Every structure is written in structure tokens, then in C-alpha cells.
Coordinates of C-alpha atoms in Angstrom, one line a residue:
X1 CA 1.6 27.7 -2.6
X2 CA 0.1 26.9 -6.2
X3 CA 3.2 29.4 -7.4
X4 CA 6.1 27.6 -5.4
X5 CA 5.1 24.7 -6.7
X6 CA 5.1 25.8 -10.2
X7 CA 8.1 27.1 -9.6
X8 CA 9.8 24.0 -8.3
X9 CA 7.8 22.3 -11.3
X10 CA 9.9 24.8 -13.5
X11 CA 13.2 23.8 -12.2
X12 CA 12.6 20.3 -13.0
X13 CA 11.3 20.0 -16.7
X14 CA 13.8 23.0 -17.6
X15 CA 16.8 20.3 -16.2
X16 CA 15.7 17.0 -16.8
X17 CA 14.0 15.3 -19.8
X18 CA 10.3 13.9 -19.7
X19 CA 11.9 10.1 -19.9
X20 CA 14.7 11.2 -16.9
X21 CA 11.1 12.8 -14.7
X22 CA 8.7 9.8 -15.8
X23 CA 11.0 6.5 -15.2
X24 CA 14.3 7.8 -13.1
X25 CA 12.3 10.6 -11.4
X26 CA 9.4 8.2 -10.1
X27 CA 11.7 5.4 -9.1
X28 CA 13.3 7.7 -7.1
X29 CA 10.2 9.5 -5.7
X30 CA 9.3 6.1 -4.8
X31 CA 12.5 4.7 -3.5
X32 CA 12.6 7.7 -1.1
X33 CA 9.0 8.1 0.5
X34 CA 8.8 4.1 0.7
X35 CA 12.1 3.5 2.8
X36 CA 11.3 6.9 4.6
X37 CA 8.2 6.0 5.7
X38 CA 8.4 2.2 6.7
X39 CA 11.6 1.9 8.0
X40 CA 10.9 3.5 11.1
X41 CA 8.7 0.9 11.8
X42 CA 11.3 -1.7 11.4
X43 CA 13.1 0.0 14.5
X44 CA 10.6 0.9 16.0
X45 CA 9.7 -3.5 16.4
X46 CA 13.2 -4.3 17.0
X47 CA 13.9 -1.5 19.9
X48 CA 10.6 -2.3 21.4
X49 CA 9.2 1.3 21.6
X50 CA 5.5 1.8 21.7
X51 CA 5.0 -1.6 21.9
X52 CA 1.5 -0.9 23.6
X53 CA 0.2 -0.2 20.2
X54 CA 1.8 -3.3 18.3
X55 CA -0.9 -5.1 17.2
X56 CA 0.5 -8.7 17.7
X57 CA 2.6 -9.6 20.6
X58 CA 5.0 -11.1 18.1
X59 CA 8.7 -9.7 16.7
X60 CA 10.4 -10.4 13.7
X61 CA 14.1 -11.3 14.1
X62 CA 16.8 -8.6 13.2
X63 CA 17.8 -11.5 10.2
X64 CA 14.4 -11.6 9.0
X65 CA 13.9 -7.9 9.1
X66 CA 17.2 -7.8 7.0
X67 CA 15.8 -10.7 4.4
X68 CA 13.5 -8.4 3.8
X69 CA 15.1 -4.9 2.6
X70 CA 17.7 -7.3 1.3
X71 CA 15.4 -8.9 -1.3
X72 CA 13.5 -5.4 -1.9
X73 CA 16.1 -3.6 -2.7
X74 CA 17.1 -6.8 -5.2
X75 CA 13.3 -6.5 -6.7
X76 CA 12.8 -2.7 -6.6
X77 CA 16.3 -2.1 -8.9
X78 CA 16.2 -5.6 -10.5
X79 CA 12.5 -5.3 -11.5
X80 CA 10.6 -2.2 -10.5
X81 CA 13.4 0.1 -11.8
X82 CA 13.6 -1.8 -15.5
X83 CA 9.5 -1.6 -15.4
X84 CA 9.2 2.1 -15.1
X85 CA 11.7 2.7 -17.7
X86 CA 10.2 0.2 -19.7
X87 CA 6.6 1.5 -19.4
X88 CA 7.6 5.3 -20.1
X89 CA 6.3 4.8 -23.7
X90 CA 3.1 3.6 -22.6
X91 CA 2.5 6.0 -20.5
X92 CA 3.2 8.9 -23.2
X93 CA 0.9 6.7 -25.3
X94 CA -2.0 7.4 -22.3
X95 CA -1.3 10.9 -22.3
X96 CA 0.6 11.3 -19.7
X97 CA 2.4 14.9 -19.7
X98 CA 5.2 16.9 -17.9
X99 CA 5.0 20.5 -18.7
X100 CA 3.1 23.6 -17.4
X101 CA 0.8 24.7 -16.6
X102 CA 0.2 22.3 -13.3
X103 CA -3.4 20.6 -13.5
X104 CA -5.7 22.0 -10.5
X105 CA -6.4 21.1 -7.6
X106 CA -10.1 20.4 -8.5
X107 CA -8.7 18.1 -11.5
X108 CA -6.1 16.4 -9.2
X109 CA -8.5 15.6 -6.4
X110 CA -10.9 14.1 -8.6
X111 CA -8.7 11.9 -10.1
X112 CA -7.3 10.4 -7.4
X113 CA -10.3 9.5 -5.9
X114 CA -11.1 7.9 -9.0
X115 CA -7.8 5.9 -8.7
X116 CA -8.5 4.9 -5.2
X117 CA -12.4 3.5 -6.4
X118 CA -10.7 1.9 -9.0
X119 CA -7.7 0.7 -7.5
X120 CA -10.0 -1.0 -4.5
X121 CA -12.2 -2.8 -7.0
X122 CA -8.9 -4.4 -9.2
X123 CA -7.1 -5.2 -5.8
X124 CA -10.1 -7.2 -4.5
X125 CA -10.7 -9.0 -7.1
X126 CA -6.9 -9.9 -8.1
X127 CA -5.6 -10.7 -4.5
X128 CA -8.7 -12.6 -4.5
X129 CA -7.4 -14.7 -6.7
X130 CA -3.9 -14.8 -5.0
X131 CA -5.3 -16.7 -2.6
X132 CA -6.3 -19.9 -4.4
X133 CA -4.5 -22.7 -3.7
X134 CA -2.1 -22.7 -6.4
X135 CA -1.6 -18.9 -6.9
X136 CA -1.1 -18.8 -3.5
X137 CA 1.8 -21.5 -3.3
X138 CA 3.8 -20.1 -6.3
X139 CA 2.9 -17.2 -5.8
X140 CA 1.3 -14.9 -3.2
X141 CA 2.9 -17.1 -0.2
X142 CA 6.4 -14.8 -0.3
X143 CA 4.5 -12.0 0.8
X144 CA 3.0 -13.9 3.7
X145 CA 6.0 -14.9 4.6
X146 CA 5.9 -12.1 7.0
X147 CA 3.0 -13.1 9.5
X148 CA 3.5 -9.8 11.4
X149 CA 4.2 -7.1 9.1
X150 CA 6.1 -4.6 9.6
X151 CA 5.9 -1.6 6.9
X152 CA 8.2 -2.2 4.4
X153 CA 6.7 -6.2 4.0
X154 CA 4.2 -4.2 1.9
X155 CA 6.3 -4.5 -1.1
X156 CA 7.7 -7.7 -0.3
X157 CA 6.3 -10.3 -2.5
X158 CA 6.7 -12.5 -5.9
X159 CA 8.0 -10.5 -8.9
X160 CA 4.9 -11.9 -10.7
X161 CA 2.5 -10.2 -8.0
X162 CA 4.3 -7.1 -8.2
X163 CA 3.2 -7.3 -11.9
X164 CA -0.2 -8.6 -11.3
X165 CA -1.6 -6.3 -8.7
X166 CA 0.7 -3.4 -10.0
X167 CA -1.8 -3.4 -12.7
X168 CA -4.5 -2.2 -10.1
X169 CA -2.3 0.7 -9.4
X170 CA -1.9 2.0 -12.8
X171 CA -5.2 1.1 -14.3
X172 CA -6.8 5.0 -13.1
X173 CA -4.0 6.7 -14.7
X174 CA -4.4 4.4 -17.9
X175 CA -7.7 5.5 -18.1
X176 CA -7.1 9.6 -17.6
X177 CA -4.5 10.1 -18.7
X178 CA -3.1 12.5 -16.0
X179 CA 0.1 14.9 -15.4
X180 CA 2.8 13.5 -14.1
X181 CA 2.5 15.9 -11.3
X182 CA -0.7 13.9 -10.5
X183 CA 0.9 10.6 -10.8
X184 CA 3.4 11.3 -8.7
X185 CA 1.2 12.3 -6.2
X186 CA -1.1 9.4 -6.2
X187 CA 2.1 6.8 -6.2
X188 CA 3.1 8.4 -2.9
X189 CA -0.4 8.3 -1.0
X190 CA -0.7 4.6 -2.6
X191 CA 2.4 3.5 -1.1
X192 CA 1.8 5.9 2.4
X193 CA -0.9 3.3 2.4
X194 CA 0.3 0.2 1.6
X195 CA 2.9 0.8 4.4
X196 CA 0.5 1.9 7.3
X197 CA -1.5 -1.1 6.4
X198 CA 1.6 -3.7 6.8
X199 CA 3.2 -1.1 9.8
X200 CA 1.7 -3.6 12.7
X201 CA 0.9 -1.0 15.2
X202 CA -2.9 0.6 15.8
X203 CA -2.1 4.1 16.9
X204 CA -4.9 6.7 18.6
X205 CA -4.2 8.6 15.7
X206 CA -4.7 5.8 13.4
X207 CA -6.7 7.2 10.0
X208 CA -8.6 3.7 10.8
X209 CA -10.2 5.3 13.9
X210 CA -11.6 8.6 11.7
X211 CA -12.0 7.7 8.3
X212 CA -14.7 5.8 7.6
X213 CA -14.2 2.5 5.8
X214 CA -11.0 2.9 5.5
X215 CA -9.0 -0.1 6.5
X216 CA -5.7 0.6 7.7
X217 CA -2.8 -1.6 10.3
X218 CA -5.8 -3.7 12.2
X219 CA -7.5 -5.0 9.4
X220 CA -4.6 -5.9 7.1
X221 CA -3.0 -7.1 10.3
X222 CA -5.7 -10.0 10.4
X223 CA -5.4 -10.7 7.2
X224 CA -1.6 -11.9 7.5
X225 CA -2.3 -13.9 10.8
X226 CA -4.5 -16.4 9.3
X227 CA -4.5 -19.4 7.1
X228 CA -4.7 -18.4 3.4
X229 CA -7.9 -19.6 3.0
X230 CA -9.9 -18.5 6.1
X231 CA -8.2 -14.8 5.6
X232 CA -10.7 -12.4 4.1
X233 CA -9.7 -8.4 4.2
X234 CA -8.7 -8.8 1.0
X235 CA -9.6 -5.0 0.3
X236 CA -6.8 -2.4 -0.5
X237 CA -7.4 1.2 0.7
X238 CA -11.1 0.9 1.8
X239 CA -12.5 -2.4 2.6
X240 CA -16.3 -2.0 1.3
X241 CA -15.6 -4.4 -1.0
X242 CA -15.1 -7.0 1.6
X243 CA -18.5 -5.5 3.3
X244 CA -20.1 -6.1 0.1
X245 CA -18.9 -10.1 -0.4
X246 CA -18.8 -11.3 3.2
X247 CA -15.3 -11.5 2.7
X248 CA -14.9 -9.5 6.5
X249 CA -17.1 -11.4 8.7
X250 CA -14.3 -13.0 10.8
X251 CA -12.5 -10.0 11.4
X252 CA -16.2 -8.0 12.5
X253 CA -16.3 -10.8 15.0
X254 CA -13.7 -11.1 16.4
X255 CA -14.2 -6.8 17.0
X256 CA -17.5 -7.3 18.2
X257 CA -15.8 -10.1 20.5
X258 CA -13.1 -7.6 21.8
X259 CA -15.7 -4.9 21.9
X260 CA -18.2 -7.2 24.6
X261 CA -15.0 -8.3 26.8
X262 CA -13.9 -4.3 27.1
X263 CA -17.4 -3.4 27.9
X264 CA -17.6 -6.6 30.3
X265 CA -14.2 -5.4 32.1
X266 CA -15.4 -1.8 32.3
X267 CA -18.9 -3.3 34.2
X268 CA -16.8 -5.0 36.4
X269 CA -14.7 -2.5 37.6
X270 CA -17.6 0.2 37.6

């Protein structure tokens, strides 16, 4: 395995230039496993299949769903595009490399779980903030424009929040330093992520239901159904940080609520 990748590895620095694999490379890398992995969920709402697992009763309109890759695809070239290619030179500056050999997979997996801590306590705290009153109306309301997500809403919001909380996606790599090999990798779990989260459907197979603290479709979901300042689950990834600062409490109500009625409905047809 560790050879074939070295070998695809190979192929890429021999025919394209650190700049073309850093900015070009990771737009694309984005582009393709963002749109790959949440526009099924856009079909999947407007066909109507497994709707037992959609979380709110609740459909987005076909024209909606098209505002919506519409404007991405408007702020993804017209400002996430310009941003990577912008930022290359930082990123060289933080040590970021290309070239063989490939880090290990001791040295990767450490890394990104340092990302994720990091990432988690930055996101908290900055989409925190996004909710006061103002930063919320100028800003953070765009995203919640969707009140039932449906994957690719993830990335729908202000250019300035893509800025502001972009910054808790980069600020593990800032610190490390790591391959680009390693970036690449931790932008595609990050935004695997990000889309389940917004995806609107609670599946069996759900990482929420074997992961521990992880946070996943139901606990973003409640997040976007609320008024702005009664939401809470403002965590990322994992949601300790909510645990930590009350910040939960309505959402572990209302699944202690849920819990009691499906227990009261399985004594009553015991």
C-alpha cells in the first residue's frame, strides 16, 4: 500500500510543480470529494428515498437546492479558489512540503488528531461568536438560511465566515507544519465531516451511533432548527466542548424526551 502510494506520489511531483499541487491541486481535491459526497444527498431529499431516516419531515424546494450550488460554486471559484492560491506562500513559509519520502502513518495519524482537538476548540469559540446578534445578521444568517440542511449547505455561508472559521481549519497545519500529503488528507476527512453533519438524515450506520462524542447529522441538525440564540451545538467534529459549557442542554433534553416516550410506547405494547 505504502509503495503504491509513493508511487502515485511520484507521478505527481515529477509532473506538476509544488505551487500547481498546493493551490490548483487542493482546490481540486476539494472541489471533487465535496460535490461527490453531498450531492447525493441533495437527490436523495428531492426523490424522497430513505426518507425514514430524514431527520426533519421538511424538503427544500428544487429552486432552493439550486440557490445553493449556484452561489457555491460562485464562492468556491470566486473566493476559495483565489485563497488557496493566495495562501501557497504561507504555507511554504509553515513548512509545508511536497516531495518524498511520504511522512508515516504514525506521523500522519498524530497530526490529524491534533487538527481535529484544535480545530474543535477554534470552531467553538468562533461560531460562538457568529451567533451574536450582529455577527449573526451580517453575517452567519446566510448559512442558516437553510433550516434543513442538506450536505452541500455546509459550505454555504458569508464570504467573511468562510474566512473567519476557515482559520480553525488551518490553524493545526500552521502549527506543524505537515506534508502536503497530510494536508490533503485532513481537508478531505474535515469536509467528509462538515457534509454528514449538514446531510439531514440519521442513518443506522451513522458514525454518531459508534463514535463516542462525536456529533454528526442529529446534533448539527438541531442546531439549524432553532432561533439563533436558543441554538447551542455549536461544536464542530466532537461536541465536548458544548458538554463542557452547557451549551447542549436543550438538545440532551429533548433525547432524553424522545428516549422516555420510545420506552413509554415499547411498555405499552409489551
Amino acid at each position: 500500500m505504502a509503495s503504491f502510494l509513493e508511487s502515485c506520489w511520484l507521478y505527481l511531483v515529477t509532473h506538476f510543480s509544488d505551487f500547481q499541487l498546493a493551490s490548483i491541486g487542493s482546490f481540486l481535491l476539494h472541489e471533487s470529494v465535496f460535490f461527490l459526497s453531498g450531492l447525493p444527498f441533495l437527490y436523495l431529499e428531492r426523490a424522497g428515498f430513505l426518507s425514514k431516516y430524514k431527520i426533519q419531515s421538511k424538503n427544500n424546494t428544487a429552486a432552493a437546492q439550486d440557490k445553493c450550488v449556484n452561489r457555491l460554486l460562485l464562492y468556491h471559484f470566486g473566493v476559495n479558489l483565489p485563497l488557496m492560491i493566495c495562501s501557497y506562500p504561507v504555507f511554504k513559509w509553515m513548512g509545508m512540503r511536497s516531495s518524498l519520502p511520504l511522512p508515516s502513518w504514525k506521523e500522519v495519524t498524530g497530526q490529524i488528531i491534533l487538527y481535529f482537538i484544535l480545530e474543535d476548540f477554534v470552531f467553538y469559540w468562533g461560531h460562538r461568536i457568529l451567533h451574536t446578534k450582529w455577527l449573526y445578521q451580517h453575517v452567519h444568517s446566510v448559512h442558516h438560511e437553510y433550516a434543513t440542511p442538506f450536505g452541500v449547505t455546509s459550505e454555504y455561508a458569508h464570504p467573511a465566515e468562510i474566512l473567519f472559521l476557515g482559520f480553525a481549519t488551518i490553524v493545526g497545519p500552521a502549527i506543524t507544519g505537515p506534508h502536503l500529503f497530510t494536508l490533503w488528507l485532513w481537508m478531505s476527512l474535515r469536509v467528509l465531516e462538515t457534509v454528514e453533519a449538514h446531510c439531514g438524515y440519521h442513518f443506522p450506520w451513522s458514525l454518531s451511533n459508534f463514535l463516542p462524542l462525536y456529533g454528526g447529522a442529529d446534533f448539527h441538525d438541531y442546531h439549524h432548527r432553532l432561533i439563533y440564540t436558543k441554538s447551542g451545538n455549536y461544536s464542530s467534529t466532537f461536541v465536548y466542548m458544548d458538554w463542557i459549557f452547557g451549551t447542549d442542554k436543550g438538545y440532551r433534553k429533548l433525547k432524553e424526551i424522545r428516549s422516555n416516550n420510545v420506552a413509554e410506547t415499547d411498555e405499552k405494547q409489551m
